[in-house]
Coordinates of N, CA and C in Angstrom, one line a residue:
X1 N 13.1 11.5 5.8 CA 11.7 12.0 5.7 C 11.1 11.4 4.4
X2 N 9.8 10.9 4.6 CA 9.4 9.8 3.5 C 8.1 11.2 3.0
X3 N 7.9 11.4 1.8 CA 7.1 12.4 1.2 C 5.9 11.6 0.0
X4 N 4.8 12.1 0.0 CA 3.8 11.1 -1.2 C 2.9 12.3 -1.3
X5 N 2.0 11.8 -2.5 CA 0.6 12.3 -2.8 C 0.3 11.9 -3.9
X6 N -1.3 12.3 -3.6 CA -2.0 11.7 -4.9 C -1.5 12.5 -6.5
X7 N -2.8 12.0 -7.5 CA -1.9 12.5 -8.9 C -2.4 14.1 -9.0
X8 N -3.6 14.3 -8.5 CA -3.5 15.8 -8.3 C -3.3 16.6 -7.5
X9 N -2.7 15.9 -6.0 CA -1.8 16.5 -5.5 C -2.9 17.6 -4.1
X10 N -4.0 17.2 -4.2 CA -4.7 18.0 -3.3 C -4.4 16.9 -2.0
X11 N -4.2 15.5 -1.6 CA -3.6 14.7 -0.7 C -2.3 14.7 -0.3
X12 N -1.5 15.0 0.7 CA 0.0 14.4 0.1 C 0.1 13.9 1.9
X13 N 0.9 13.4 1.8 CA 1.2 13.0 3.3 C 3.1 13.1 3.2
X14 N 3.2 13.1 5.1 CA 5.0 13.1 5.0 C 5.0 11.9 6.5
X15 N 6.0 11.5 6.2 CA 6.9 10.4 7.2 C 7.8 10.3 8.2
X16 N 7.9 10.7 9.0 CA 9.6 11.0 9.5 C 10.1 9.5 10.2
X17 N 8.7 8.5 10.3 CA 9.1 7.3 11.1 C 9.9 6.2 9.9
X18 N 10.5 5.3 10.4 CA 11.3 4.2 9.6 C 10.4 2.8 8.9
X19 N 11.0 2.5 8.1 CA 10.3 2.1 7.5 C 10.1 0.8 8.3
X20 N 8.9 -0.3 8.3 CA 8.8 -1.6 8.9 C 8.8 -2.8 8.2
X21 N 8.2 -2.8 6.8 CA 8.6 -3.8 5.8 C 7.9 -3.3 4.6
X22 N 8.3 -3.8 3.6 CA 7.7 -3.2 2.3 C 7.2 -4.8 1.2
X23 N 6.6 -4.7 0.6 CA 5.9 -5.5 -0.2 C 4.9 -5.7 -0.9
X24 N 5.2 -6.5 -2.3 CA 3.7 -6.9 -3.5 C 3.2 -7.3 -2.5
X25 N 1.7 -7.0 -3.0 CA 0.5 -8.0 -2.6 C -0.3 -7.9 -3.6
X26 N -0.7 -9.8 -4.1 CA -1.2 -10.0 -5.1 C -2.6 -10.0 -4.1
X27 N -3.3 -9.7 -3.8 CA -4.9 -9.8 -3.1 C -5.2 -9.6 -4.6
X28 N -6.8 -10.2 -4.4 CA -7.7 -9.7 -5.1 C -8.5 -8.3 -5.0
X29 N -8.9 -8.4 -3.6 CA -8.8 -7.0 -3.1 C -8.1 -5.9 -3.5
X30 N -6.8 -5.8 -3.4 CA -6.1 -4.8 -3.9 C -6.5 -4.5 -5.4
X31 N -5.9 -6.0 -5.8 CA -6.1 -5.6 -7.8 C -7.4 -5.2 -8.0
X32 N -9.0 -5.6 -7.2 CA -9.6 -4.2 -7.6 C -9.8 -2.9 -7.0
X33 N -9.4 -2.8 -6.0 CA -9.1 -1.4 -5.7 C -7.9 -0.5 -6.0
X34 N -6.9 -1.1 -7.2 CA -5.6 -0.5 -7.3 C -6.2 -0.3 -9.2
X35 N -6.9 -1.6 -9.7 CA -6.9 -1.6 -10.9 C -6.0 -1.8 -11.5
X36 N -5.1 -2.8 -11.0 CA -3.6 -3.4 -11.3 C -3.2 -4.5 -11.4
X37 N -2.6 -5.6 -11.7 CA -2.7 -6.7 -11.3 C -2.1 -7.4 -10.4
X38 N -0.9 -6.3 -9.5 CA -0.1 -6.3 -8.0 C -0.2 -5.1 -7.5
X39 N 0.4 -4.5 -6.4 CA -0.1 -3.3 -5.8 C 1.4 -2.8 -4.7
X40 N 2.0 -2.3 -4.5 CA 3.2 -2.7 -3.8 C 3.1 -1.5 -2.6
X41 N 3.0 -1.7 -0.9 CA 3.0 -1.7 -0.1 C 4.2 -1.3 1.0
X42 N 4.1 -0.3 2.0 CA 5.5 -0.2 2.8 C 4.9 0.1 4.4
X43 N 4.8 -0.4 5.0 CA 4.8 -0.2 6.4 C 5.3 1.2 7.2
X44 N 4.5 1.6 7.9 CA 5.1 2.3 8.9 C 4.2 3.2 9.8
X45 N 4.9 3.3 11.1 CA 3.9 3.5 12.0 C 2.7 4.6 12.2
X46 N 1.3 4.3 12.3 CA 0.5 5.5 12.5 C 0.7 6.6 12.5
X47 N 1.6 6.7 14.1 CA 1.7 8.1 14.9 C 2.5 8.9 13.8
X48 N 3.3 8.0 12.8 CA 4.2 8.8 12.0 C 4.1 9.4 10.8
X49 N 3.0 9.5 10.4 CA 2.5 10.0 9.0 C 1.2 11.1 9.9
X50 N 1.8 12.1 8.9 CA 0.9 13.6 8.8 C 0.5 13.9 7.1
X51 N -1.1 13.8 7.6 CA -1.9 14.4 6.1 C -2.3 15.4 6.1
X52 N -1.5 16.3 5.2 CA -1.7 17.8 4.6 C -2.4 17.8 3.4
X53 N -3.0 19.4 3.2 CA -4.4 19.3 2.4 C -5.0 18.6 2.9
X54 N -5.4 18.3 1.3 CA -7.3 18.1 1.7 C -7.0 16.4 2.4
X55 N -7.7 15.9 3.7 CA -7.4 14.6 4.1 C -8.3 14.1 3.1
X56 N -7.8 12.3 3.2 CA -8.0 11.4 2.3 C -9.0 10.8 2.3
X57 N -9.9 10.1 1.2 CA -11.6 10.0 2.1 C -11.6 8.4 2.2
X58 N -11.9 7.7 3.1 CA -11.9 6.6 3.7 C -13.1 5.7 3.2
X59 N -12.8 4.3 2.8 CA -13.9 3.3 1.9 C -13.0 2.2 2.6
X60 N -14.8 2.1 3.7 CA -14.5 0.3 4.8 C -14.8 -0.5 3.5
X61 N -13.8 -1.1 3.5 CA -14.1 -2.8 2.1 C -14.4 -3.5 2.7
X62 N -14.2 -3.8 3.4 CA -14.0 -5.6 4.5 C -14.2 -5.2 6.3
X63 N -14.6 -6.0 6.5 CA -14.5 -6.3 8.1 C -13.1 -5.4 8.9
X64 N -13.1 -4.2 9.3 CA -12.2 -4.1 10.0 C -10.7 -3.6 9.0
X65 N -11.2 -2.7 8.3 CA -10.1 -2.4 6.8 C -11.1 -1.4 6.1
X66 N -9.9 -0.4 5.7 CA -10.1 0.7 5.3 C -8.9 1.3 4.3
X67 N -9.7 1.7 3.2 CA -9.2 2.2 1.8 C -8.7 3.8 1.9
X68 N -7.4 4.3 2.1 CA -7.7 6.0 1.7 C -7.4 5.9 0.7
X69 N -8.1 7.0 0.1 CA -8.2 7.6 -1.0 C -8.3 8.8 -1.1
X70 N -8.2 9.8 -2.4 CA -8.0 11.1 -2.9 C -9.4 10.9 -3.7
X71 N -10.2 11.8 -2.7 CA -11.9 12.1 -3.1 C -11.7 13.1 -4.8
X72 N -10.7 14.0 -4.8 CA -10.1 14.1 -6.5 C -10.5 13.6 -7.4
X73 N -8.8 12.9 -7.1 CA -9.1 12.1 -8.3 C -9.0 10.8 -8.2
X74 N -9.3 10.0 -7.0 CA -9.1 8.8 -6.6 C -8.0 8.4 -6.5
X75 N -7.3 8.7 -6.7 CA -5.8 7.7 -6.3 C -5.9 6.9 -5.1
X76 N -5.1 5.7 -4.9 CA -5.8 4.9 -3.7 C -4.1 5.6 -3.0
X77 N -4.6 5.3 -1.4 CA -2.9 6.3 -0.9 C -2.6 5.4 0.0
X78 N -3.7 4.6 1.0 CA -3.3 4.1 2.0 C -4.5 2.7 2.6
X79 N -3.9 1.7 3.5 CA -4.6 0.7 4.1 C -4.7 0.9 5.4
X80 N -5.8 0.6 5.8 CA -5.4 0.2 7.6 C -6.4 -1.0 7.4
X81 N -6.0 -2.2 8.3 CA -6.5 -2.3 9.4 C -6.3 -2.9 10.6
X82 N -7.5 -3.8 11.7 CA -7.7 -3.6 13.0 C -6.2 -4.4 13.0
X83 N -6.2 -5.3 12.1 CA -5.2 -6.8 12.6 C -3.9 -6.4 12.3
X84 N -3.3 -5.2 12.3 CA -2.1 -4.5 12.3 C -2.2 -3.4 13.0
X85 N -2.2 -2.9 14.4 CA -2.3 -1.8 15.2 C -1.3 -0.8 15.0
X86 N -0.1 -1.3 14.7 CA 1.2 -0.8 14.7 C 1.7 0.1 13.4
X87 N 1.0 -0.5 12.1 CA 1.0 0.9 10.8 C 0.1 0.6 10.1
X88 N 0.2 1.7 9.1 CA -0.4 1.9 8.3 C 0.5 1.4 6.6
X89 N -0.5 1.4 5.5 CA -0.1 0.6 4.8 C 0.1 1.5 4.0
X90 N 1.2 2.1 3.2 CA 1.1 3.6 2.1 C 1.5 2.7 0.7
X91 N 0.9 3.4 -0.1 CA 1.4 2.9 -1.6 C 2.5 3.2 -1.8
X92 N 3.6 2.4 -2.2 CA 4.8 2.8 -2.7 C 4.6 4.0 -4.1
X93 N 3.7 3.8 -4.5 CA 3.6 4.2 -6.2 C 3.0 5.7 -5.9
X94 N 2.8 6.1 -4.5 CA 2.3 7.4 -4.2 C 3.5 8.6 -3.8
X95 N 5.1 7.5 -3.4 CA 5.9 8.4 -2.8 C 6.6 9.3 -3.7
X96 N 7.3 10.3 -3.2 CA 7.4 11.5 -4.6 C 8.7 10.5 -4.9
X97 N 9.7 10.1 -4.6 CA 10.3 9.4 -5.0 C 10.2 7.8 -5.1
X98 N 9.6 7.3 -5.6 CA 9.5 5.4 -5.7 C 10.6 4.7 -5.1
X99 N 11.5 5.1 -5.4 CA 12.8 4.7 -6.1 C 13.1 4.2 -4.4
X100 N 13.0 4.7 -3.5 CA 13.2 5.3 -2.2 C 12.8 3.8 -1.1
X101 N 11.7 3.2 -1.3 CA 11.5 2.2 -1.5 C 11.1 0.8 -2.2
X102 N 11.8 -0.5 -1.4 CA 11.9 -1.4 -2.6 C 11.3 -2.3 -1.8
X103 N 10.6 -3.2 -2.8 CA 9.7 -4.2 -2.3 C 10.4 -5.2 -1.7
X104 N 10.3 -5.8 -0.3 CA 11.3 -6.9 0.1 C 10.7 -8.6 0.4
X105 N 9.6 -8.5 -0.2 CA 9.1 -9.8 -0.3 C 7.6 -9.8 -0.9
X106 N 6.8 -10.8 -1.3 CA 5.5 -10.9 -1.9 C 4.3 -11.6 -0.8
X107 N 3.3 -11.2 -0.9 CA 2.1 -11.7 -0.2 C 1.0 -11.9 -0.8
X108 N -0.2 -13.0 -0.4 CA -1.1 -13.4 -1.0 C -0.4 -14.0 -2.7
X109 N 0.9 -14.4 -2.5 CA 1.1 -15.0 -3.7 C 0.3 -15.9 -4.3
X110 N -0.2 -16.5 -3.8 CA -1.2 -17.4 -3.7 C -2.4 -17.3 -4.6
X111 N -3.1 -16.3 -4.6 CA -3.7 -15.6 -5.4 C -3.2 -14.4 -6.5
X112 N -1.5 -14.6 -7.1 CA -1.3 -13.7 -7.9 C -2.0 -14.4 -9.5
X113 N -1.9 -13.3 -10.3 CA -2.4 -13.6 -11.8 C -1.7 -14.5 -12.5
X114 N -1.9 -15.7 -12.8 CA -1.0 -17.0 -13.5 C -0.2 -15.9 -14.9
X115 N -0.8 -14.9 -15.5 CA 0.1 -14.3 -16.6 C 1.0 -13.1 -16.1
X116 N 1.0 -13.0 -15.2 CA 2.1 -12.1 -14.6 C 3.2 -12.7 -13.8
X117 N 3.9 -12.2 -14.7 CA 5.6 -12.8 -14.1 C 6.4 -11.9 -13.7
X118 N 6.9 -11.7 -12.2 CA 7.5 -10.8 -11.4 C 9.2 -11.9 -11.6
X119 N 10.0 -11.6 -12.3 CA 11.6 -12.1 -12.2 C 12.2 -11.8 -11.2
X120 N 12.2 -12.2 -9.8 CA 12.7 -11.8 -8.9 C 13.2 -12.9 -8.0
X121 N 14.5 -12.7 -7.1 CA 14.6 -14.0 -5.6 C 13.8 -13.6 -4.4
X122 N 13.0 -12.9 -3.7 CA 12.6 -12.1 -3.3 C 11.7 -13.0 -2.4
X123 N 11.0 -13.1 -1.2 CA 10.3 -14.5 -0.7 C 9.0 -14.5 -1.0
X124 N 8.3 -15.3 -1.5 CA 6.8 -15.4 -1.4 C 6.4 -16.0 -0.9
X125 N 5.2 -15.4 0.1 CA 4.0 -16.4 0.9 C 2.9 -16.4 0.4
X126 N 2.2 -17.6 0.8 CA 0.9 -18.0 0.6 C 0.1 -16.7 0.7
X127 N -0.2 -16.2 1.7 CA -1.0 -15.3 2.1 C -0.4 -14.1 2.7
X128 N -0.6 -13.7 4.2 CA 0.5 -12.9 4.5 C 2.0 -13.3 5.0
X129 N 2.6 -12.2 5.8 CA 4.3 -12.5 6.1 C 4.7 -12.9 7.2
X130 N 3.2 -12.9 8.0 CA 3.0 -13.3 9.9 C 4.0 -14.2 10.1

């Protein structure tokens, strides 16, 4: 059972489904919606996450994609969108334990920050992992 919430805790969500893949993504998108200069990501299916408390309040960015968030205190908690039916996108940095999962490859490397240096073997794509 996979457990998260935001920093004040009025969002939290739980997991019981398996994980699908996990990974950075350097988007631009993210880094301004994370306020970070990577953002790290874990897959897993819809049906399988339950949000307790207060639910998360939702900001369409783009065509077909959507931001949750903690109307709080903002914390950003989750991604969807249309062109992945199959999960949803949770912040790693939201789960009560981090540690729990680990990033297994990079995306939109392509667009990461030339002054940020991730030391890793770990695979990087252009864009997505399609």
């Amino acid at each position: 059972m996979l457990k998260g919430h935001c920093h004040c805790g009025a969002v939290r969500w739980v997991s019981d489904g398996p994980v699908a893949w996990s990974s950075y993504c350097h988007c631009s998108d993210c880094r301004r919606i994370c306020g970070s200069p990577v953002t790290a990501f874990f897959g897993v299916s819809h049906g399988s996450v339950r949000w307790l408390g207060q639910p998360p309040r939702i900001y369409h960015s783009s065509e077909g994609v959507e931001r949750l968030f903690c109307g709080d205190c903002g914390t950003p908690m989750a991604y969807r969108h249309t062109g992945d039916a199959d999960n949803i996108h949770l912040h790693i940095a939201t789960l009560e334990d981090p540690e729990q999962v680990a990033p297994e490859f990079h995306e939109f490397h392509s667009e990461r920050l030339s002054w940020l240096s991730i030391q890793d073997d770990l695979p990087r794509h252009p864009k997505t992992a399609d």
